[in-house]
């Protein structure tokens, strides 16, 4: 089961690296979150040096997955504001740069970096 989770996480990172456009204003570092796949496996998602000022729906926990992500960790050099719904809607919670994190009680689906 761990192999499947690792494979799913690696595949997610690969897709993000291919599909995320380069941005002149980007947060440097990594944003990490955990989630349950639609198949019922634990997985981790990553955003590597995400663009700033742009709402990002977290891959793997969009509207097609009834389970939101949890345990977000902000290891970028920018403030991250996480949201309970897609498209940066719903309740929000700020995570400070480099050390900001939350427990599995915080359920999230999107993020924006300032």
CSV table of C-alpha atoms in Angstrom, one decimal:
chain,number,residue,atom,x,y,z
A,1,UNK,CA,0.0,0.0,0.0
A,2,UNK,CA,2.9,2.4,0.7
A,3,UNK,CA,4.3,1.7,-2.7
A,4,UNK,CA,1.0,2.8,-4.3
A,5,UNK,CA,1.0,5.9,-2.2
A,6,UNK,CA,4.6,6.7,-3.1
A,7,UNK,CA,3.8,6.1,-6.8
A,8,UNK,CA,0.7,8.3,-6.6
A,9,UNK,CA,2.7,11.1,-5.0
A,10,UNK,CA,5.6,10.8,-7.5
A,11,UNK,CA,3.1,10.9,-10.4
A,12,UNK,CA,1.4,14.0,-8.9
A,13,UNK,CA,4.8,15.8,-8.6
A,14,UNK,CA,5.6,14.9,-12.2
A,15,UNK,CA,2.3,16.2,-13.4
A,16,UNK,CA,2.7,19.4,-11.5
A,17,UNK,CA,6.2,20.0,-12.8
A,18,UNK,CA,5.0,19.5,-16.4
A,19,UNK,CA,1.8,21.6,-16.1
A,20,UNK,CA,2.8,24.4,-13.8
A,21,UNK,CA,3.9,27.4,-15.9
A,22,UNK,CA,7.0,29.3,-14.9
A,23,UNK,CA,6.3,32.5,-13.2
A,24,UNK,CA,8.4,35.5,-12.6
A,25,UNK,CA,6.8,36.0,-9.2
A,26,UNK,CA,6.8,32.6,-7.5
A,27,UNK,CA,7.1,31.3,-3.9
A,28,UNK,CA,10.3,29.4,-3.6
A,29,UNK,CA,10.1,26.1,-1.8
A,30,UNK,CA,7.6,23.3,-1.3
A,31,UNK,CA,4.0,23.2,-0.1
A,32,UNK,CA,2.8,19.8,1.0
A,33,UNK,CA,-0.5,18.3,2.0
A,34,UNK,CA,-2.0,14.8,2.6
A,35,UNK,CA,-5.2,13.4,1.2
A,36,UNK,CA,-7.1,10.2,0.6
A,37,UNK,CA,-7.4,9.2,-3.1
A,38,UNK,CA,-10.7,8.3,-4.6
A,39,UNK,CA,-9.5,4.7,-4.6
A,40,UNK,CA,-9.0,4.9,-0.8
A,41,UNK,CA,-5.2,5.2,-0.6
A,42,UNK,CA,-3.3,7.7,1.6
A,43,UNK,CA,-1.3,10.1,-0.6
A,44,UNK,CA,0.7,13.3,-0.4
A,45,UNK,CA,0.6,16.2,-2.7
A,46,UNK,CA,3.2,18.8,-3.4
A,47,UNK,CA,3.4,22.2,-5.0
A,48,UNK,CA,7.0,23.1,-5.9
A,49,UNK,CA,7.8,26.8,-6.1
A,50,UNK,CA,4.2,27.7,-6.9
A,51,UNK,CA,3.2,31.0,-8.5
A,52,UNK,CA,2.3,33.9,-6.3
A,53,UNK,CA,-1.0,35.7,-6.3
A,54,UNK,CA,-2.8,33.0,-8.2
A,55,UNK,CA,-5.5,30.7,-6.7
A,56,UNK,CA,-4.4,27.0,-7.0
A,57,UNK,CA,-6.8,24.2,-6.6
A,58,UNK,CA,-4.9,21.3,-4.9
A,59,UNK,CA,-4.4,18.4,-7.3
A,60,UNK,CA,-6.1,15.2,-6.1
A,61,UNK,CA,-8.8,16.9,-4.0
A,62,UNK,CA,-10.9,18.8,-6.5
A,63,UNK,CA,-14.6,18.5,-6.9
A,64,UNK,CA,-14.3,14.9,-8.1
A,65,UNK,CA,-12.9,13.8,-4.7
A,66,UNK,CA,-15.3,14.1,-1.8
A,67,UNK,CA,-12.4,14.0,0.7
A,68,UNK,CA,-10.5,17.3,1.1
A,69,UNK,CA,-6.8,17.5,1.8
A,70,UNK,CA,-5.5,17.8,5.4
A,71,UNK,CA,-2.3,18.6,7.3
A,72,UNK,CA,-1.0,21.4,5.0
A,73,UNK,CA,2.7,22.4,5.5
A,74,UNK,CA,4.1,25.6,4.0
A,75,UNK,CA,7.8,25.3,3.4
A,76,UNK,CA,7.9,28.1,0.9
A,77,UNK,CA,9.3,31.6,1.4
A,78,UNK,CA,5.8,33.2,1.1
A,79,UNK,CA,2.7,33.3,3.2
A,80,UNK,CA,0.1,30.7,2.1
A,81,UNK,CA,-3.6,31.1,2.6
A,82,UNK,CA,-5.5,27.8,2.4
A,83,UNK,CA,-9.2,27.6,1.7
A,84,UNK,CA,-11.8,25.0,2.6
A,85,UNK,CA,-13.3,25.0,-0.9
A,86,UNK,CA,-12.0,25.1,-4.5
A,87,UNK,CA,-11.3,28.3,-6.2
A,88,UNK,CA,-10.1,30.0,-3.0
A,89,UNK,CA,-13.6,30.1,-1.5
A,90,UNK,CA,-14.9,29.2,1.9
A,91,UNK,CA,-13.2,29.6,5.2
A,92,UNK,CA,-9.5,30.5,5.0
A,93,UNK,CA,-6.4,30.0,7.2
A,94,UNK,CA,-3.0,31.7,6.8
A,95,UNK,CA,0.2,29.6,7.0
A,96,UNK,CA,3.4,31.5,7.7
A,97,UNK,CA,6.5,31.1,5.5
A,98,UNK,CA,8.9,28.2,6.0
A,99,UNK,CA,7.4,26.8,9.2
A,100,UNK,CA,3.6,27.1,8.8
A,101,UNK,CA,1.6,24.0,9.2
A,102,UNK,CA,-1.6,22.6,10.5
A,103,UNK,CA,-2.9,19.4,11.8
A,104,UNK,CA,-5.2,16.9,10.0
A,105,UNK,CA,-8.2,18.7,11.4
A,106,UNK,CA,-7.7,21.5,8.9
A,107,UNK,CA,-9.4,20.4,5.7
A,108,UNK,CA,-8.4,22.3,2.5
A,109,UNK,CA,-9.0,22.3,-1.2
A,110,UNK,CA,-7.1,25.4,-2.5
A,111,UNK,CA,-4.3,27.8,-1.7
A,112,UNK,CA,-2.9,31.2,-2.7
A,113,UNK,CA,0.6,32.4,-2.0
A,114,UNK,CA,1.2,36.1,-1.2
